[in-house]
């Protein structure tokens, strides 16, 4: 009987990661099939694919003259387009096929990396808690705004949401962003323990640089939040050493962003940045309050001063959410709404972290249950939104 019991225990241990891998693969394939249907008719995905195809074969000036909607300013963050170009070459110059494969793979990679991240920061005590983290990771690439009266029954239009389907560069940067955050937190952890941290510091610097090459919106929000975390650590340790180390790693990314701002001079909406309350959607103060409550209800329901004081990851998530919120609702560059992307990433990250760490620290059951119920509704809204986009090819729903 003992060998049989051992086999059962081994199966129970292996079942959870095997099921997670299978579900991650399925969600990546499902998204790839969605994009196979959607990309040929989409706006952003279609034009970014066209830009990737024309890159190195046609000048930026001739592209702009041919079609002003081609995002030539993306030459300053071309990592997605270069990756797409390489994959298309390997697939016989089939750019549309390469795009939906790359986007599906990016979504699956974000799920997998997020699980690695959550297992490390949330320290699950048993298989049930691991499964909970698995489900959060899988749902992290699906949920949107809690559609209802607060948003005038919109899913995405005007207020945006955590998982936009129409912008390939924001989808592509998500796994790189998760890796950046993980490397940053590992660097701080090793620094505190007085262990060698150079490997983690280099990984943080490289990953953050790649994130800027993929989509600067991530760094525009999260590097600022990380700077606050480093400042906290400097004050606590009464040492400048960690500040200089983090600055050295982040400096190439900051320099690249400065170069991007200087280079983009094509007089498009991308350069017409103004300070204006209400964002590109021109919300009133009451509307900002309403859409905020609907977009990130879980972090609001699960905010805990106790966890905030104990958990660095938790603080980073809420700092990013606050910075992203300020950018979303106080900066605008016209109808393109480019300051929404970092906000969307912050909403996604803070929602997931709030759910995971509320379990770890055992917040009152009623709060966790209420937040989970709202999150499940947001996931249902995300599925409904995907179906509607697939039927109408319309994103502003």
Short mmCIF file of C-alpha atoms in Angstrom, two decimals, residues 65-274:
data_model
loop_
_atom_site.label_atom_id
_atom_site.label_comp_id
_atom_site.label_asym_id
_atom_site.label_seq_id
_atom_site.Cartn_x
_atom_site.Cartn_y
_atom_site.Cartn_z
CA UNK A 65 3.05 59.70 -47.71
CA UNK A 66 1.48 56.40 -48.68
CA UNK A 67 -0.75 56.17 -45.60
CA UNK A 68 -0.58 58.62 -42.65
CA UNK A 69 -1.99 55.93 -40.34
CA UNK A 70 1.13 53.78 -40.56
CA UNK A 71 2.76 54.21 -37.11
CA UNK A 72 6.17 55.40 -38.30
CA UNK A 73 6.94 56.74 -34.79
CA UNK A 74 7.17 53.06 -33.77
CA UNK A 75 10.64 53.13 -35.30
CA UNK A 76 11.75 54.30 -31.85
CA UNK A 77 10.34 51.15 -30.20
CA UNK A 78 10.72 48.51 -32.92
CA UNK A 79 11.24 45.33 -30.89
CA UNK A 80 7.79 43.92 -31.70
CA UNK A 81 8.15 44.76 -35.37
CA UNK A 82 11.64 43.27 -35.61
CA UNK A 83 10.45 40.11 -33.85
CA UNK A 84 7.47 39.94 -36.18
CA UNK A 85 9.71 40.46 -39.20
CA UNK A 86 12.00 37.63 -38.12
CA UNK A 87 9.12 35.25 -37.40
CA UNK A 88 7.46 36.14 -40.73
CA UNK A 89 10.74 35.39 -42.53
CA UNK A 90 10.89 31.97 -40.85
CA UNK A 91 7.27 31.37 -41.89
CA UNK A 92 7.82 32.27 -45.54
CA UNK A 93 6.99 36.01 -45.29
CA UNK A 94 3.49 35.32 -43.97
CA UNK A 95 3.14 38.46 -41.84
CA UNK A 96 -0.43 37.99 -40.73
CA UNK A 97 0.20 34.39 -39.68
CA UNK A 98 3.34 35.50 -37.84
CA UNK A 99 1.42 38.26 -36.04
CA UNK A 100 -1.23 36.03 -34.53
CA UNK A 101 1.37 33.44 -33.56
CA UNK A 102 3.54 36.10 -31.89
CA UNK A 103 0.61 37.65 -30.05
CA UNK A 104 -0.67 34.29 -28.82
CA UNK A 105 2.82 33.37 -27.64
CA UNK A 106 3.20 36.74 -25.86
CA UNK A 107 -0.03 36.19 -23.95
CA UNK A 108 0.96 32.65 -22.96
CA UNK A 109 4.39 33.91 -21.86
CA UNK A 110 2.77 36.61 -19.70
CA UNK A 111 0.63 33.97 -17.97
CA UNK A 112 3.60 31.65 -17.36
CA UNK A 113 5.89 34.40 -16.04
CA UNK A 114 3.16 35.78 -13.82
CA UNK A 115 2.71 32.35 -12.22
CA UNK A 116 6.45 32.17 -11.51
CA UNK A 117 6.24 35.66 -10.02
CA UNK A 118 3.20 34.90 -7.83
CA UNK A 119 4.58 31.64 -6.52
CA UNK A 120 7.61 33.55 -5.30
CA UNK A 121 5.88 36.54 -3.70
CA UNK A 122 2.73 34.86 -2.37
CA UNK A 123 4.38 31.73 -0.90
CA UNK A 124 1.42 29.32 -1.24
CA UNK A 125 1.13 26.93 1.69
CA UNK A 126 -0.70 24.11 -0.07
CA UNK A 127 -1.98 22.84 -3.43
CA UNK A 128 -5.27 24.75 -3.14
CA UNK A 129 -3.42 28.04 -2.81
CA UNK A 130 -1.20 27.14 -5.77
CA UNK A 131 -4.29 26.41 -7.86
CA UNK A 132 -5.74 29.76 -6.82
CA UNK A 133 -2.58 31.51 -8.05
CA UNK A 134 -2.72 29.47 -11.27
CA UNK A 135 -6.27 30.63 -11.93
CA UNK A 136 -5.39 34.26 -11.21
CA UNK A 137 -2.48 34.02 -13.66
CA UNK A 138 -4.69 32.52 -16.37
CA UNK A 139 -7.43 35.10 -15.84
CA UNK A 140 -4.97 38.01 -15.74
CA UNK A 141 -4.96 38.18 -19.54
CA UNK A 142 -8.76 38.14 -19.84
CA UNK A 143 -10.42 40.48 -17.33
CA UNK A 144 -11.55 43.99 -18.25
CA UNK A 145 -13.58 46.72 -16.58
CA UNK A 146 -16.61 45.74 -14.49
CA UNK A 147 -19.20 46.79 -17.05
CA UNK A 148 -22.19 48.47 -15.47
CA UNK A 149 -23.87 51.79 -14.65
CA UNK A 150 -20.58 53.34 -13.55
CA UNK A 151 -19.26 53.02 -17.12
CA UNK A 152 -22.61 53.53 -18.85
CA UNK A 153 -22.44 49.80 -19.69
CA UNK A 154 -19.23 50.13 -21.71
CA UNK A 155 -16.61 47.37 -21.69
CA UNK A 156 -13.63 49.38 -22.92
CA UNK A 157 -14.51 52.58 -24.75
CA UNK A 158 -13.36 55.83 -23.13
CA UNK A 159 -12.25 54.40 -19.76
CA UNK A 160 -9.93 51.69 -21.24
CA UNK A 161 -9.33 48.36 -19.48
CA UNK A 162 -6.59 46.03 -18.31
CA UNK A 163 -6.48 43.81 -21.40
CA UNK A 164 -6.88 45.72 -24.66
CA UNK A 165 -6.93 43.37 -27.63
CA UNK A 166 -6.12 45.85 -30.34
CA UNK A 167 -2.61 47.08 -29.59
CA UNK A 168 0.08 44.50 -30.35
CA UNK A 169 2.96 46.36 -28.69
CA UNK A 170 1.25 46.52 -25.28
CA UNK A 171 0.53 42.78 -25.50
CA UNK A 172 4.13 42.11 -26.52
CA UNK A 173 5.64 44.17 -23.67
CA UNK A 174 3.67 42.47 -20.87
CA UNK A 175 5.89 39.39 -20.39
CA UNK A 176 8.99 41.58 -20.63
CA UNK A 177 7.51 43.88 -18.01
CA UNK A 178 6.78 41.02 -15.62
CA UNK A 179 10.37 39.81 -16.01
CA UNK A 180 11.62 43.34 -15.31
CA UNK A 181 9.62 43.57 -12.07
CA UNK A 182 10.75 40.12 -10.95
CA UNK A 183 14.42 40.93 -11.59
CA UNK A 184 14.06 44.26 -9.76
CA UNK A 185 12.55 42.64 -6.66
CA UNK A 186 15.15 39.85 -6.64
CA UNK A 187 17.88 42.49 -6.83
CA UNK A 188 16.47 44.29 -3.78
CA UNK A 189 16.06 41.02 -1.90
CA UNK A 190 19.67 40.01 -2.48
CA UNK A 191 20.91 43.50 -1.62
CA UNK A 192 19.11 43.37 1.74
CA UNK A 193 20.61 39.96 2.49
CA UNK A 194 24.07 41.27 1.60
CA UNK A 195 24.37 38.64 -1.13
CA UNK A 196 25.77 39.09 -4.64
CA UNK A 197 23.12 40.87 -6.69
CA UNK A 198 24.92 41.68 -9.95
CA UNK A 199 23.20 38.99 -11.98
CA UNK A 200 19.73 40.21 -10.95
CA UNK A 201 20.78 43.84 -11.45
CA UNK A 202 22.01 43.15 -14.99
CA UNK A 203 18.83 41.21 -15.76
CA UNK A 204 16.76 44.12 -14.48
CA UNK A 205 18.71 46.60 -16.63
CA UNK A 206 18.50 44.46 -19.77
CA UNK A 207 14.81 43.61 -19.31
CA UNK A 208 13.83 47.23 -18.64
CA UNK A 209 15.78 48.35 -21.73
CA UNK A 210 14.00 45.73 -23.85
CA UNK A 211 10.66 46.86 -22.42
CA UNK A 212 11.34 50.41 -23.63
CA UNK A 213 12.26 49.04 -27.06
CA UNK A 214 8.97 47.11 -27.03
CA UNK A 215 6.65 49.81 -25.61
CA UNK A 216 7.85 52.71 -23.42
CA UNK A 217 4.49 52.91 -21.65
CA UNK A 218 5.51 50.19 -19.20
CA UNK A 219 8.69 51.95 -18.10
CA UNK A 220 6.96 55.33 -17.99
CA UNK A 221 4.83 54.03 -15.13
CA UNK A 222 6.78 51.21 -13.50
CA UNK A 223 10.28 52.70 -13.49
CA UNK A 224 8.85 55.65 -11.58
CA UNK A 225 7.18 53.29 -9.11
CA UNK A 226 10.45 51.37 -8.75
CA UNK A 227 12.27 54.64 -8.07
CA UNK A 228 9.94 55.25 -5.11
CA UNK A 229 10.69 51.75 -3.79
CA UNK A 230 14.45 52.36 -4.11
CA UNK A 231 14.10 55.71 -2.34
CA UNK A 232 12.32 53.95 0.53
CA UNK A 233 15.17 51.45 0.76
CA UNK A 234 17.78 54.21 0.73
CA UNK A 235 16.05 55.95 3.63
CA UNK A 236 15.71 52.74 5.63
CA UNK A 237 19.29 51.61 5.07
CA UNK A 238 20.69 55.15 5.25
CA UNK A 239 22.87 54.30 2.30
CA UNK A 240 23.20 55.64 -1.24
CA UNK A 241 24.71 52.43 -2.56
CA UNK A 242 21.44 50.79 -3.59
CA UNK A 243 20.36 54.02 -5.26
CA UNK A 244 23.49 54.23 -7.38
CA UNK A 245 23.22 50.54 -8.32
CA UNK A 246 19.56 50.86 -9.38
CA UNK A 247 20.28 54.10 -11.23
CA UNK A 248 23.13 52.48 -13.17
CA UNK A 249 20.83 49.66 -14.26
CA UNK A 250 17.92 51.95 -15.20
CA UNK A 251 19.98 54.71 -16.84
CA UNK A 252 20.15 53.07 -20.32
CA UNK A 253 16.35 52.74 -20.30
CA UNK A 254 15.92 56.36 -19.25
CA UNK A 255 18.37 57.51 -21.94
CA UNK A 256 16.49 55.47 -24.55
CA UNK A 257 13.18 57.06 -23.55
CA UNK A 258 14.74 60.52 -23.81
CA UNK A 259 16.04 59.62 -27.28
CA UNK A 260 12.56 58.42 -28.27
CA UNK A 261 11.04 61.75 -27.24
CA UNK A 262 13.67 63.71 -29.16
CA UNK A 263 13.48 61.60 -32.32
CA UNK A 264 9.70 61.53 -32.69
CA UNK A 265 9.19 64.85 -34.45
CA UNK A 266 6.67 63.94 -37.11
CA UNK A 267 4.06 66.33 -35.65
CA UNK A 268 1.62 63.54 -34.93
CA UNK A 269 -0.61 63.26 -31.88
CA UNK A 270 2.20 61.27 -30.26
CA UNK A 271 4.06 64.54 -29.62
CA UNK A 272 1.17 66.80 -28.66
CA UNK A 273 1.20 66.15 -24.92
CA UNK A 274 -0.89 68.44 -22.73
#
